[in-house]
Amino acid sequence: MNHHQALKQIPYLGNGLGFRSELKSFTFLNRDKISFVEIIADHYIDAPGSKMKELERLMANFTVIPHGIGLSLGTVSGLDEGYLKKLGELIRYIAPPYWSEHIAHTRAHGSDIGHLAPIIYNNAFLNVLGANIEQVRQEIPYPLILENITYHVDLPGREMSDAAFLNRLCDLTGCGLLLDITNLYINSRNMHFDPYAFLDQIEHKHIVQLHYVGCEDDGNQYTDTHARATQAEIFELMEYLFRKHMPKAVLLERDSRYEYTEEISGDLIKAKELLQHVRL
Amino acid sequence: MSIEDKQVIVSRLYTDETYLNRFLASKERFFAEEQILELDTRSFLDALKPEQLRFFANNLRAKHYHETLRLIPLTHYVLEKDIKDRFREFSLNPGKYGIHRTHEEALAFLTFLQQSASHNTFLQSVLRFESAMIQHFLHPVAYKPVLFRYNVFDMLVALRLGNTPSVRKGFTLLIFRKDKPPKVFGLKA
């Protein structure tokens, strides 16, 4: 089975929540709204026994999708092999239907950025990603989907639009797309492009999963704080996409202000209703 | 210059405030000092928008700051607003961190604070306590006793419950245990 066929075999997972330890009780008490969870893979690498017990409990109750943040697929000098090996051990242990990483780099030789930084949307970086993903596949034989990030620096040397780059990347590598619809919304605001045109240009067959959460606007820039209730404009983008293509999974990615459980519940209910409404 | 070299320069602009300030102050001087001679690289760097670089660098530092604070609530409580300036001083020299970057960065920040707090036994206790908590997460051992001169564990519990912690002096023994909550013993002086 080739990579594209493997993506087609991914089951429908529905409405999920990004699991965080702070949301442990909430996650188990709201199983009617949560049909799968995504974990940050890095939290369970070289982790103490209590974290691994937490993972086992999650695996016993939900489909668990590992989401990597530290692989740095866009690093030109190549991957950290020690990290890749440990990530591979974790993912083989979970044996998920697929896993995900970002189209970004978090380090360059001599510099550890510590967060997701953008790459240039050009052919040279398509080759960098292609080579790194090929290496990843030798270690991790599970379908990989790639997430678009927010970018505040428009790096010189761009050769194609966001949608064209993502289409070519998925065609070239056989990876699926984890479309972060909030990141799309943020980038469209900060870089002044039409997010609906993006949704028309992106090849829908690539989209396996969505991420969504609220964002912040400081009057100058929109940022992905993952700390707010999802804005109506973002749900409207989701609905627009759902009418053209239904992803296998949709996930709320909240990383802060966990005590506002009504906001989190509200977002999960809206997404679930949207999924059911459009599927009918 | 290769795309790898360009990526290294841009990454350093994001993370090293001194380097970014030198770049934005005078690009010609920066190119001369860094021996960046190729026209292709110069035009690449010239085309970067200063306000975008500055925003991204500040945003990155803010993310590191907030992630660090989540791991050291008691230090945050004790230092109050001063902690923001101290973190800024600390982040002028970015470190290299591994898989548990957030924990390792918080630990390095606590070490940085400890170096300038030798006269303050209360703050030293708080910093040692939160360092011990993080070290125990990163490298758990079956049994590790640590002695403090203040009951910092009680303070942390009060803080997490939303109460105002009271500062109680007196020897306190904490025994960190693998995969179990620590045990706390009050000791008479």
mmCIF file of C-alpha atoms in Angstrom, chain A residues 22 42 45-46 48-50 74-77 83 105 108-109 111-117 120 125 152-156 221 223-224 255 258, chain B residues 3-4 7-8 10-12 14-15 44 47-49 52-53 55-56 59-60 63-64 67 70 95-101 137-138 140 179:
data_model
loop_
_atom_site.group_PDB
_atom_site.id
_atom_site.type_symbol
_atom_site.label_atom_id
_atom_site.label_comp_id
_atom_site.label_asym_id
_atom_site.label_seq_id
_atom_site.Cartn_x
_atom_site.Cartn_y
_atom_site.Cartn_z
ATOM 1 C CA GLU A 22 -4.751 20.267 33.293
ATOM 2 C CA ASP A 42 7.124 15.335 23.354
ATOM 3 C CA ILE A 45 9.279 11.070 25.547
ATOM 4 C CA ASP A 46 11.741 10.357 28.376
ATOM 5 C CA PRO A 48 8.348 9.702 34.251
ATOM 6 C CA GLY A 49 6.236 6.640 34.972
ATOM 7 C CA SER A 50 3.242 8.744 36.032
ATOM 8 C CA GLY A 74 12.166 22.117 7.997
ATOM 9 C CA THR A 75 15.735 22.101 9.333
ATOM 10 C CA VAL A 76 18.057 22.206 6.335
ATOM 11 C CA SER A 77 20.917 20.435 8.133
ATOM 12 C CA TYR A 83 15.038 12.521 19.015
ATOM 13 C CA HIS A 105 11.672 24.339 11.908
ATOM 14 C CA ALA A 108 18.949 25.400 13.019
ATOM 15 C CA HIS A 109 22.570 24.437 13.502
ATOM 16 C CA SER A 111 20.309 27.881 17.398
ATOM 17 C CA ASP A 112 17.445 26.345 19.317
ATOM 18 C CA ILE A 113 14.379 28.474 18.655
ATOM 19 C CA GLY A 114 12.219 26.466 21.019
ATOM 20 C CA HIS A 115 9.093 27.167 18.995
ATOM 21 C CA LEU A 116 7.753 26.688 15.512
ATOM 22 C CA ALA A 117 9.358 29.011 12.988
ATOM 23 C CA ILE A 120 10.206 29.562 2.863
ATOM 24 C CA PHE A 125 12.353 23.782 1.029
ATOM 25 C CA HIS A 152 4.684 36.589 11.402
ATOM 26 C CA VAL A 153 7.762 36.903 9.208
ATOM 27 C CA ASP A 154 7.182 36.655 5.466
ATOM 28 C CA LEU A 155 10.585 35.279 4.476
ATOM 29 C CA PRO A 156 11.998 36.455 1.133
ATOM 30 C CA GLN A 221 -1.311 41.374 14.780
ATOM 31 C CA THR A 223 -1.616 35.551 17.357
ATOM 32 C CA ASP A 224 -2.238 31.880 18.136
ATOM 33 C CA ASP A 255 -3.301 25.430 25.628
ATOM 34 C CA TYR A 258 -8.083 25.786 31.206
ATOM 35 C CA ILE B 3 19.963 28.029 2.538
ATOM 36 C CA GLU B 4 21.302 26.311 5.659
ATOM 37 C CA GLN B 7 18.323 29.554 8.151
ATOM 38 C CA VAL B 8 20.961 29.757 10.881
ATOM 39 C CA VAL B 10 17.397 34.006 10.649
ATOM 40 C CA SER B 11 17.046 31.641 13.635
ATOM 41 C CA ARG B 12 19.598 33.690 15.548
ATOM 42 C CA TYR B 14 14.621 35.395 16.226
ATOM 43 C CA THR B 15 16.299 34.271 19.432
ATOM 44 C CA PHE B 44 17.769 38.079 1.343
ATOM 45 C CA ALA B 47 14.310 42.106 2.332
ATOM 46 C CA LEU B 48 13.374 41.027 5.865
ATOM 47 C CA LYS B 49 10.898 43.463 7.375
ATOM 48 C CA GLN B 52 8.000 41.518 11.467
ATOM 49 C CA LEU B 53 11.321 40.313 12.887
ATOM 50 C CA PHE B 55 7.274 41.156 16.511
ATOM 51 C CA PHE B 56 8.207 37.499 16.048
ATOM 52 C CA ASN B 59 6.339 36.905 20.591
ATOM 53 C CA LEU B 60 8.795 34.028 20.965
ATOM 54 C CA LYS B 63 5.850 32.354 24.796
ATOM 55 C CA HIS B 64 9.000 31.150 26.564
ATOM 56 C CA GLU B 67 5.590 28.591 29.590
ATOM 57 C CA ARG B 70 3.568 27.893 34.546
ATOM 58 C CA GLY B 95 20.599 28.310 26.015
ATOM 59 C CA LYS B 96 20.434 24.969 24.298
ATOM 60 C CA TYR B 97 17.670 22.726 25.543
ATOM 61 C CA GLY B 98 16.557 19.212 24.743
ATOM 62 C CA ILE B 99 13.267 17.342 24.498
ATOM 63 C CA HIS B 100 11.967 18.774 27.782
ATOM 64 C CA ARG B 101 12.857 22.288 26.677
ATOM 65 C CA PHE B 137 10.181 15.466 37.028
ATOM 66 C CA LEU B 138 13.134 15.314 34.643
ATOM 67 C CA PRO B 140 12.888 10.922 38.997
ATOM 68 C CA ASP B 179 5.507 8.368 40.786
#
